[in-house]
Amino acid sequence: MILVTGGAGFIGANFVIDWLAATGEPVVNLDKLTYAGNLGNLAPLEGDARHVFVRGDIGDPALVPQLLATHRPRAVVNFAAESHVDRSIHGPAAFIETNVAATFRLLESVRGYCAALDGAARERFRFLQVSTDEVYGSLGPQDPAFSETTAYAPNSPYSASKAASDHLVRAWHHTYGLPALTTNCSNNYGPRQFPEKLIPLMIVNALAGKPLPVYGDGANVRDWLYVGDHCGAIRAVLERGRPGEVYNVGGGAEMRNIDVVKAICATLARLAPGRDYAAQIEFVRDRPGHDRRYAIDARKIGRELGWSPAETFATGLERTVRWYLDNAQWLASVQSGDYQRWIAQQYATSPAAAD
Ligand code: NAD
Ligand code: TYD
């Protein structure tokens, strides 16, 4: 079996669901259930004995060794993190606590477990750190895409904290021989993404008749990957990746934010007609330190592990919009009082045009 951390969040929940469908191998899922974690994300696994959910912190130095000793996983896949750039700007402390300090404690727990494994089990064991392309910083319009050898240059509290965790993972491999793998992936989208990130926020606001707040001039570029393709990449790295290596994962789908928002509006116009969604677009004050462009060079994972994305942005977006239209109850349940407070705080400022 494998231990997944952060498996009640967006990518982790998609990963656990896809993993059980693809491999059938049991999963212990350790998640703290922060505002971003939601057992509703795991509803398709209700009653499935192959999935064991444990509420807890990756930084708990008693719980994690006990879980490892009890379940004896052959791998740990670490999704657990604070993950939203805008929240990291308002409150960086939680990012340092989880992405740096708790990740350090997780590595120590896993190191102790791994050291006590017998030869064959230790040979087979893997620790996979799920990271982001944001650790590489920001690209100019003509710069080559991020490769595995691009120097780290994080610009936000979020990306700096993820860069720190990646460095710890690297050092635990280099110094202690922990068989660690790291994936640095571009922006994900798909079912179960919390509606604070660009794509689900725009879908939710569009359907509610609310403004679609585009930061700055809307020309910041991200490389979008459908979440199911990211899950497939992680399975490939876990099975065939070489310990100590880093694999960049991307969708080959660079888009300006304004074009993403217009594509969402066009998809909604087809699937839920009746409103001029694009008329709701508003340009608002920019995010401080907003990275201009991310782009991923995913040739290594293609060449070495044979992975490539199955979805295009058009097909992935269609699937995503349909999922949100079909899951109104999930959406209502995640838009709690806390969510309303976050939206009120983050979008309180007036549109840029009125500044
Ligand atoms: P998310 O915020 O939706 O989920 C994070 C999950 O981790 C939540 O379920 C939360 O409860 C849990 N968690 C937080 N702190 C914890 C702790 N101390 N102990 C145990 N569980 C804890 O995030 P996501 O978008 O699913 O991202 C998952 C991982 O992938 C993160 O490490 C993120 O940095 C990385 N990543 C995300 C993207 C993206 O576009 N979303 C892209 C590349 C990499
Ligand atoms: P986001 O989904 O927060 O991901 P990240 O910052 O990790 O790339 O944002 C994606 C892009 O969309 C980013 O350039 C910021 C922009 N954005 C907006 O323009 N408006 C919004 O309301 C949000 C949440 C993001």
Tab-separated table of C-alpha atoms and ligand atoms in Angstrom:
chain	number	residue	atom	x	y	z
A	1	MET	CA	0.000	0.000	0.000
A	2	ILE	CA	0.962	3.669	-0.235
A	3	LEU	CA	0.598	6.640	2.121
A	4	VAL	CA	-0.790	9.795	0.521
A	5	THR	CA	-0.706	13.091	2.414
A	6	GLY	CA	-3.068	15.957	1.595
A	7	GLY	CA	-5.390	13.513	-0.149
A	8	ALA	CA	-8.552	15.449	0.759
A	9	GLY	CA	-7.414	18.481	-1.240
A	10	PHE	CA	-7.859	19.140	-4.931
A	11	ILE	CA	-5.015	17.194	-6.563
A	12	GLY	CA	-4.596	14.682	-3.742
A	13	ALA	CA	-8.253	13.588	-3.879
A	14	ASN	CA	-8.152	13.260	-7.658
A	15	PHE	CA	-4.929	11.272	-7.272
A	16	VAL	CA	-6.367	8.826	-4.718
A	17	ILE	CA	-9.507	8.248	-6.805
A	18	ASP	CA	-7.476	7.724	-10.006
A	19	TRP	CA	-4.881	5.577	-8.194
A	20	LEU	CA	-7.464	3.121	-6.876
A	21	ALA	CA	-9.112	2.921	-10.292
A	22	ALA	CA	-5.797	2.423	-12.108
A	23	THR	CA	-3.917	0.145	-9.696
A	24	GLY	CA	-6.308	-1.104	-7.004
A	25	GLU	CA	-3.475	-0.755	-4.469
A	26	PRO	CA	-4.727	0.365	-1.032
A	27	VAL	CA	-4.118	3.921	0.190
A	28	VAL	CA	-3.813	5.447	3.643
A	29	ASN	CA	-4.762	9.097	3.275
A	30	LEU	CA	-3.403	11.509	5.916
A	31	ASP	CA	-4.929	14.984	5.788
A	32	LYS	CA	-5.308	17.744	8.361
A	33	LEU	CA	-8.555	18.983	6.774
A	34	THR	CA	-7.651	22.655	6.619
A	35	TYR	CA	-10.079	24.987	4.848
A	36	ALA	CA	-8.816	23.416	1.577
A	37	GLY	CA	-9.361	19.804	2.612
A	38	ASN	CA	-12.809	18.333	2.211
A	39	LEU	CA	-14.036	14.797	2.786
A	40	GLY	CA	-16.702	15.504	0.158
A	41	ASN	CA	-13.858	15.281	-2.375
A	42	LEU	CA	-13.547	11.594	-1.476
A	43	ALA	CA	-17.264	10.770	-1.730
A	44	PRO	CA	-16.708	8.342	-4.648
A	45	LEU	CA	-14.644	6.160	-2.253
A	46	GLU	CA	-17.290	5.849	0.469
A	47	GLY	CA	-17.401	2.249	1.706
A	48	ASP	CA	-14.250	1.305	-0.249
A	49	ALA	CA	-12.075	-0.724	2.130
A	50	ARG	CA	-8.965	0.010	0.054
A	51	HIS	CA	-9.071	3.638	1.267
A	52	VAL	CA	-8.295	4.481	4.903
A	53	PHE	CA	-8.670	8.137	5.872
A	54	VAL	CA	-6.783	9.550	8.866
A	55	ARG	CA	-7.204	13.131	10.028
A	56	GLY	CA	-3.842	14.490	11.152
A	57	ASP	CA	-0.826	16.671	10.508
A	58	ILE	CA	2.204	15.609	8.444
A	59	GLY	CA	4.281	17.382	11.092
A	60	ASP	CA	2.970	15.256	13.970
A	61	PRO	CA	6.068	13.402	15.220
A	62	ALA	CA	4.042	10.739	17.035
A	63	LEU	CA	1.206	10.074	14.591
A	64	VAL	CA	3.241	9.784	11.382
A	65	PRO	CA	5.786	7.196	12.640
A	66	GLN	CA	2.892	5.244	14.129
A	67	LEU	CA	0.999	5.257	10.807
A	68	LEU	CA	4.126	4.170	8.948
A	69	ALA	CA	4.807	1.344	11.412
A	70	THR	CA	1.207	0.133	11.294
A	71	HIS	CA	0.598	0.242	7.559
A	72	ARG	CA	4.152	-0.266	6.226
A	73	PRO	CA	3.669	1.631	2.945
A	74	ARG	CA	6.010	1.046	0.011
A	75	ALA	CA	5.787	4.755	-0.869
A	76	VAL	CA	4.781	8.145	0.525
A	77	VAL	CA	3.344	10.728	-1.873
A	78	ASN	CA	3.341	14.188	-0.280
A	79	PHE	CA	0.637	16.556	-1.535
A	80	ALA	CA	0.013	18.225	1.841
A	81	ALA	CA	0.719	21.950	1.671
A	82	GLU	CA	-0.710	25.410	1.888
A	83	SER	CA	-1.185	26.115	-1.801
A	84	HIS	CA	-2.738	29.512	-2.588
A	85	VAL	CA	-0.467	32.437	-3.533
A	86	ASP	CA	-2.972	35.167	-2.532
A	87	ARG	CA	-3.429	33.633	0.936
A	88	SER	CA	0.365	33.440	1.304
A	89	ILE	CA	0.519	37.200	0.721
A	90	HIS	CA	-2.100	37.912	3.416
A	91	GLY	CA	-0.743	35.356	5.902
A	92	PRO	CA	2.627	33.731	5.196
A	93	ALA	CA	3.026	32.057	8.622
A	94	ALA	CA	0.883	29.012	7.801
A	95	PHE	CA	2.981	28.457	4.663
A	96	ILE	CA	6.220	28.369	6.630
A	97	GLU	CA	4.619	26.147	9.253
A	98	THR	CA	3.320	23.493	6.846
A	99	ASN	CA	5.482	23.739	3.731
A	100	VAL	CA	8.759	24.119	5.615
A	101	ALA	CA	8.550	23.008	9.275
A	102	ALA	CA	5.926	20.243	8.956
A	103	THR	CA	7.545	18.946	5.754
A	104	PHE	CA	10.846	18.740	7.643
A	105	ARG	CA	9.161	16.713	10.390
A	106	LEU	CA	7.543	14.449	7.781
A	107	LEU	CA	10.947	13.829	6.194
A	108	GLU	CA	12.382	12.923	9.589
A	109	SER	CA	9.542	10.463	10.256
A	110	VAL	CA	9.985	8.882	6.835
A	111	ARG	CA	13.766	8.737	7.246
A	112	GLY	CA	13.380	6.806	10.514
A	113	TYR	CA	10.894	4.401	8.921
A	114	CYS	CA	13.026	3.870	5.821
A	115	ALA	CA	16.200	3.217	7.810
A	116	ALA	CA	14.477	0.393	9.699
A	117	LEU	CA	13.241	-1.379	6.531
A	118	ASP	CA	15.008	-4.574	5.474
A	119	GLY	CA	17.185	-4.517	2.329
A	120	ALA	CA	14.588	-5.389	-0.324
A	121	ALA	CA	11.883	-3.156	1.158
A	122	ARG	CA	14.340	-0.256	1.507
A	123	GLU	CA	15.461	-0.736	-2.095
A	124	ARG	CA	11.844	-0.497	-3.258
A	125	PHE	CA	10.724	2.393	-1.015
A	126	ARG	CA	10.033	5.847	-2.559
A	127	PHE	CA	9.182	9.314	-1.211
A	128	LEU	CA	7.588	11.564	-3.813
A	129	GLN	CA	7.408	15.329	-3.225
A	130	VAL	CA	4.695	17.056	-5.257
A	131	SER	CA	5.942	20.535	-6.081
A	132	THR	CA	5.273	23.417	-8.396
A	133	ASP	CA	6.830	25.283	-11.321
A	134	GLU	CA	6.487	28.504	-9.267
A	135	VAL	CA	9.784	27.740	-7.491
A	136	TYR	CA	11.577	28.758	-10.703
A	137	GLY	CA	10.258	32.340	-10.579
A	138	SER	CA	9.007	34.385	-13.508
A	139	LEU	CA	9.844	34.250	-17.251
A	140	GLY	CA	10.007	37.019	-19.835
A	141	PRO	CA	8.003	36.583	-23.043
A	142	GLN	CA	10.929	35.131	-25.030
A	143	ASP	CA	12.653	33.126	-22.262
A	144	PRO	CA	12.958	29.364	-22.673
A	145	ALA	CA	10.580	27.291	-20.549
A	146	PHE	CA	11.640	26.042	-17.077
A	147	SER	CA	13.720	22.861	-17.210
A	148	GLU	CA	14.874	20.677	-14.314
A	149	THR	CA	18.165	22.601	-14.237
A	150	THR	CA	16.651	26.107	-14.134
A	151	ALA	CA	17.850	27.894	-10.966
A	152	TYR	CA	15.261	28.340	-8.218
A	153	ALA	CA	14.121	31.981	-7.919
A	154	PRO	CA	10.839	31.987	-5.948
A	155	ASN	CA	8.996	35.304	-5.662
A	156	SER	CA	5.982	34.742	-3.397
A	157	PRO	CA	5.769	33.453	0.170
A	158	TYR	CA	4.045	30.367	-1.294
A	159	SER	CA	6.731	29.614	-3.857
A	160	ALA	CA	9.537	30.395	-1.404
A	161	SER	CA	8.064	27.932	1.095
A	162	LYS	CA	7.692	25.245	-1.608
A	163	ALA	CA	11.264	25.909	-2.746
A	164	ALA	CA	12.394	25.380	0.853
A	165	SER	CA	10.599	22.033	1.046
A	166	ASP	CA	12.113	20.943	-2.277
A	167	HIS	CA	15.575	21.799	-0.945
A	168	LEU	CA	14.936	19.759	2.203
A	169	VAL	CA	13.856	16.778	0.093
A	170	ARG	CA	16.976	17.126	-2.042
A	171	ALA	CA	19.208	17.272	1.037
A	172	TRP	CA	17.497	14.272	2.692
A	173	HIS	CA	18.263	12.296	-0.471
A	174	HIS	CA	21.822	13.532	-0.793
A	175	THR	CA	22.789	13.280	2.885
A	176	TYR	CA	20.701	10.405	4.232
A	177	GLY	CA	20.057	8.443	1.048
A	178	LEU	CA	16.258	8.863	1.255
A	179	PRO	CA	14.977	7.536	-2.106
A	180	ALA	CA	13.173	10.766	-2.970
A	181	LEU	CA	11.675	11.985	-6.240
A	182	THR	CA	10.381	15.502	-6.921
A	183	THR	CA	7.844	16.644	-9.498
A	184	ASN	CA	7.513	20.328	-10.406
A	185	CYS	CA	4.180	20.807	-12.108
A	186	SER	CA	2.450	23.721	-13.803
A	187	ASN	CA	-1.016	25.094	-12.907
A	188	ASN	CA	-3.633	22.372	-12.543
A	189	TYR	CA	-7.362	22.610	-13.135
A	190	GLY	CA	-10.242	20.131	-13.057
A	191	PRO	CA	-12.926	18.696	-10.762
A	192	ARG	CA	-12.794	19.421	-6.990
A	193	GLN	CA	-10.566	22.509	-7.158
A	194	PHE	CA	-11.397	24.929	-4.356
A	195	PRO	CA	-13.030	28.052	-5.837
A	196	GLU	CA	-10.293	30.430	-4.706
A	197	LYS	CA	-8.038	29.551	-7.692
A	198	LEU	CA	-8.535	31.195	-11.073
A	199	ILE	CA	-10.565	28.640	-13.047
A	200	PRO	CA	-13.101	27.472	-10.426
A	201	LEU	CA	-13.473	31.022	-9.050
A	202	MET	CA	-14.390	32.273	-12.513
A	203	ILE	CA	-16.876	29.435	-13.098
A	204	VAL	CA	-18.554	30.031	-9.724
A	205	ASN	CA	-18.703	33.811	-10.084
A	206	ALA	CA	-19.925	33.577	-13.670
A	207	LEU	CA	-22.818	31.307	-12.673
A	208	ALA	CA	-23.691	33.566	-9.716
A	209	GLY	CA	-23.784	36.688	-11.917
A	210	LYS	CA	-20.823	38.175	-10.018
A	211	PRO	CA	-17.797	40.063	-11.438
A	212	LEU	CA	-14.959	38.004	-12.961
A	213	PRO	CA	-11.915	39.701	-11.347
A	214	VAL	CA	-8.886	39.618	-13.671
A	215	TYR	CA	-5.711	40.889	-11.973
A	216	GLY	CA	-3.697	43.666	-13.651
A	217	ASP	CA	-3.797	43.644	-17.451
A	218	GLY	CA	-4.770	39.964	-17.694
A	219	ALA	CA	-1.658	39.177	-19.776
A	220	ASN	CA	0.105	37.006	-17.177
A	221	VAL	CA	0.740	33.586	-18.658
A	222	ARG	CA	0.331	30.173	-17.018
A	223	ASP	CA	0.814	26.668	-18.480
A	224	TRP	CA	-2.371	24.705	-17.715
A	225	LEU	CA	-2.536	20.967	-17.063
A	226	TYR	CA	-5.675	18.901	-16.489
A	227	VAL	CA	-5.479	17.322	-13.020
A	228	GLY	CA	-5.965	13.762	-14.325
A	229	ASP	CA	-2.857	14.183	-16.459
A	230	HIS	CA	-0.888	15.324	-13.406
A	231	CYS	CA	-2.057	12.210	-11.533
A	232	GLY	CA	-0.832	10.029	-14.417
A	233	ALA	CA	2.539	11.786	-14.355
A	234	ILE	CA	2.920	11.138	-10.605
A	235	ARG	CA	2.109	7.434	-11.111
A	236	ALA	CA	4.760	7.257	-13.853
A	237	VAL	CA	7.401	8.969	-11.686
A	238	LEU	CA	6.585	6.739	-8.720
A	239	GLU	CA	6.900	3.565	-10.776
A	240	ARG	CA	9.731	4.387	-13.147
A	241	GLY	CA	11.454	7.567	-11.921
A	242	ARG	CA	15.018	7.443	-10.640
A	243	PRO	CA	15.506	8.366	-6.950
A	244	GLY	CA	17.166	11.743	-6.527
A	245	GLU	CA	15.749	13.021	-9.822
A	246	VAL	CA	13.436	15.937	-10.525
A	247	TYR	CA	10.755	15.755	-13.230
A	248	ASN	CA	9.011	18.813	-14.639
A	249	VAL	CA	5.363	18.228	-15.570
A	250	GLY	CA	3.383	20.566	-17.825
A	251	GLY	CA	0.499	20.728	-20.218
A	252	GLY	CA	2.169	22.496	-23.110
A	253	ALA	CA	-0.794	24.885	-22.896
A	254	GLU	CA	0.473	28.404	-22.232
A	255	MET	CA	-2.407	30.865	-21.975
A	256	ARG	CA	-2.889	34.481	-20.922
A	257	ASN	CA	-5.282	34.776	-17.970
A	258	ILE	CA	-7.712	36.899	-19.952
A	259	ASP	CA	-7.866	34.204	-22.642
A	260	VAL	CA	-8.526	31.552	-19.986
A	261	VAL	CA	-11.410	33.620	-18.605
A	262	LYS	CA	-12.835	34.209	-22.081
A	263	ALA	CA	-12.600	30.461	-22.804
A	264	ILE	CA	-14.537	29.744	-19.585
A	265	CYS	CA	-17.210	32.270	-20.609
A	266	ALA	CA	-17.482	30.719	-24.082
A	267	THR	CA	-17.771	27.196	-22.630
A	268	LEU	CA	-20.454	28.331	-20.181
A	269	ALA	CA	-22.319	30.090	-22.996
A	270	ARG	CA	-22.595	26.709	-24.739
A	271	LEU	CA	-23.301	24.528	-21.690
A	272	ALA	CA	-25.391	26.939	-19.578
A	273	PRO	CA	-26.756	29.534	-22.009
A	274	GLY	CA	-28.874	32.507	-20.984
A	275	ARG	CA	-26.375	35.094	-19.772
A	276	ASP	CA	-23.590	37.198	-21.353
A	277	TYR	CA	-20.856	35.845	-19.073
A	278	ALA	CA	-18.029	37.801	-20.751
A	279	ALA	CA	-19.785	41.052	-19.818
A	280	GLN	CA	-19.014	40.196	-16.162
A	281	ILE	CA	-15.211	40.464	-16.713
A	282	GLU	CA	-13.604	43.226	-14.621
A	283	PHE	CA	-9.942	44.190	-14.459
A	284	VAL	CA	-8.935	44.646	-10.805
A	285	ARG	CA	-5.834	45.742	-8.928
A	286	ASP	CA	-2.839	43.473	-9.591
A	287	ARG	CA	-1.475	40.889	-7.166
A	288	PRO	CA	1.707	42.197	-5.417
A	289	GLY	CA	4.818	40.621	-6.982
A	290	HIS	CA	2.659	38.884	-9.606
A	291	ASP	CA	4.829	36.480	-11.656
A	292	ARG	CA	4.440	37.335	-15.326
A	293	ARG	CA	4.886	34.016	-17.063
A	294	TYR	CA	5.392	30.329	-16.255
A	295	ALA	CA	6.198	27.721	-18.905
A	296	ILE	CA	7.345	24.138	-18.459
A	297	ASP	CA	9.758	22.133	-20.548
A	298	ALA	CA	8.381	18.607	-19.976
A	299	ARG	CA	10.696	16.814	-22.381
A	300	LYS	CA	12.544	14.841	-19.673
A	301	ILE	CA	9.460	13.046	-18.323
A	302	GLY	CA	8.349	12.396	-21.905
A	303	ARG	CA	11.718	11.010	-22.966
A	304	GLU	CA	12.546	8.992	-19.842
A	305	LEU	CA	9.138	7.853	-18.626
A	306	GLY	CA	6.969	8.069	-21.752
A	307	TRP	CA	4.459	10.489	-20.153
A	308	SER	CA	2.512	13.104	-22.080
A	309	PRO	CA	-0.824	14.796	-21.322
A	310	ALA	CA	-3.966	13.216	-22.752
A	311	GLU	CA	-6.165	16.331	-22.512
A	312	THR	CA	-5.842	19.555	-24.463
A	313	PHE	CA	-6.893	22.775	-22.723
A	314	ALA	CA	-10.148	22.729	-24.717
A	315	THR	CA	-11.109	19.155	-23.759
A	316	GLY	CA	-9.966	19.551	-20.145
A	317	LEU	CA	-11.871	22.799	-19.703
A	318	GLU	CA	-15.049	21.275	-21.126
A	319	ARG	CA	-14.802	18.376	-18.643
A	320	THR	CA	-14.118	20.807	-15.809
A	321	VAL	CA	-17.024	23.152	-16.547
A	322	ARG	CA	-19.375	20.178	-16.896
A	323	TRP	CA	-18.218	18.843	-13.503
A	324	TYR	CA	-18.966	22.167	-11.788
A	325	LEU	CA	-22.370	22.379	-13.484
A	326	ASP	CA	-23.177	18.816	-12.357
A	327	ASN	CA	-21.955	19.260	-8.769
A	328	ALA	CA	-23.881	22.214	-7.406
A	329	GLN	CA	-24.153	20.546	-4.000
A	330	TRP	CA	-20.366	20.159	-3.672
A	331	LEU	CA	-19.999	23.817	-4.605
A	332	ALA	CA	-22.569	24.970	-2.075
A	333	SER	CA	-20.879	22.926	0.654
A	334	VAL	CA	-17.421	24.463	0.122
A	335	GLN	CA	-18.749	28.044	0.004
A	336	SER	CA	-18.980	28.271	3.787
A	337	GLY	CA	-18.734	31.311	6.051
A	338	ASP	CA	-14.931	31.092	5.974
A	339	TYR	CA	-14.993	31.100	2.189
A	340	GLN	CA	-17.238	34.163	2.133
A	341	ARG	CA	-14.876	35.963	4.516
A	342	TRP	CA	-11.875	35.178	2.279
A	343	ILE	CA	-13.653	36.443	-0.854
A	344	ALA	CA	-14.756	39.620	0.926
A	345	GLN	CA	-11.184	40.295	2.120
A	346	GLN	CA	-9.401	39.482	-1.152
A	347	TYR	CA	-11.776	41.250	-3.540
A	348	ALA	CA	-12.771	44.205	-1.361
A	349	THR	CA	-10.755	46.701	-3.418
A	350	SER	CA	-12.454	48.513	-6.249
A	351	PRO	CA	-11.808	47.658	-9.924
A	352	ALA	CA	-8.487	48.972	-11.312
A	353	ALA	CA	-10.325	51.247	-13.724
A	354	ALA	CA	-11.918	53.095	-10.797
A	355	ASP	CA	-8.637	53.539	-8.836
B	1	NAD	P1	-5.034	22.079	-1.834
B	1	NAD	O1	-4.813	23.339	-1.075
B	1	NAD	O2	-6.305	21.881	-2.586
B	1	NAD	O3	-4.916	20.825	-0.834
B	1	NAD	C1	-3.941	20.722	0.159
B	1	NAD	C2	-4.373	19.613	1.129
B	1	NAD	O4	-3.347	19.466	2.127
B	1	NAD	C3	-5.673	19.930	1.875
B	1	NAD	O5	-6.511	18.798	1.847
B	1	NAD	C4	-5.207	20.242	3.297
B	1	NAD	O6	-6.165	19.906	4.272
B	1	NAD	C5	-3.960	19.378	3.409
B	1	NAD	N1	-2.997	19.868	4.403
B	1	NAD	C6	-2.536	21.151	4.557
B	1	NAD	N2	-1.655	21.203	5.569
B	1	NAD	C7	-1.535	19.929	6.053
B	1	NAD	C8	-0.763	19.345	7.092
B	1	NAD	N3	0.065	20.077	7.845
B	1	NAD	N4	-0.884	18.009	7.316
B	1	NAD	C9	-1.726	17.271	6.572
B	1	NAD	N5	-2.481	17.765	5.564
B	1	NAD	C10	-2.394	19.081	5.322
B	1	NAD	O7	-3.774	21.937	-2.779
B	1	NAD	P2	-3.645	21.296	-4.234
B	1	NAD	O8	-3.938	22.323	-5.244
B	1	NAD	O9	-4.374	19.994	-4.250
B	1	NAD	O10	-2.070	21.044	-4.268
B	1	NAD	C11	-1.522	19.824	-3.757
B	1	NAD	C12	-0.007	19.892	-3.866
B	1	NAD	O11	0.365	20.089	-5.227
B	1	NAD	C13	0.627	21.059	-3.087
B	1	NAD	O12	1.823	20.609	-2.523
B	1	NAD	C14	0.890	22.109	-4.158
B	1	NAD	O13	1.990	22.918	-3.806
B	1	NAD	C15	1.199	21.234	-5.350
B	1	NAD	N6	0.905	21.826	-6.674
B	1	NAD	C16	-0.322	22.394	-6.918
B	1	NAD	C17	-0.595	22.909	-8.183
B	1	NAD	C18	-1.956	23.516	-8.517
B	1	NAD	O14	-2.106	24.089	-9.597
B	1	NAD	N7	-2.949	23.401	-7.649
B	1	NAD	C19	0.371	22.845	-9.186
B	1	NAD	C20	1.612	22.258	-8.905
B	1	NAD	C21	1.848	21.732	-7.639
B	2	TYD	P1	-4.065	31.029	-9.296
B	2	TYD	O1	-5.153	30.096	-9.727
B	2	TYD	O2	-4.159	31.678	-7.953
B	2	TYD	O3	-2.697	30.225	-9.457
B	2	TYD	P2	-1.154	30.758	-9.346
B	2	TYD	O4	-1.134	32.118	-8.785
B	2	TYD	O5	-0.587	29.742	-8.418
B	2	TYD	O6	-0.617	30.679	-10.748
B	2	TYD	O7	-3.931	32.188	-10.378
B	2	TYD	C1	-3.675	31.907	-11.745
B	2	TYD	C2	-3.481	33.210	-12.460
B	2	TYD	O8	-4.732	33.909	-12.446
B	2	TYD	C3	-2.478	34.122	-11.787
B	2	TYD	O9	-1.745	34.831	-12.792
B	2	TYD	C4	-3.332	35.089	-10.984
B	2	TYD	C5	-4.603	35.191	-11.817
B	2	TYD	N1	-5.846	35.438	-11.053
B	2	TYD	C6	-6.696	36.483	-11.433
B	2	TYD	O10	-6.432	37.218	-12.411
B	2	TYD	N2	-7.843	36.680	-10.724
B	2	TYD	C7	-8.172	35.917	-9.645
B	2	TYD	O11	-9.228	36.181	-9.001
B	2	TYD	C8	-7.295	34.851	-9.265
B	2	TYD	C9	-7.620	33.972	-8.092
B	2	TYD	C10	-6.147	34.645	-10.012
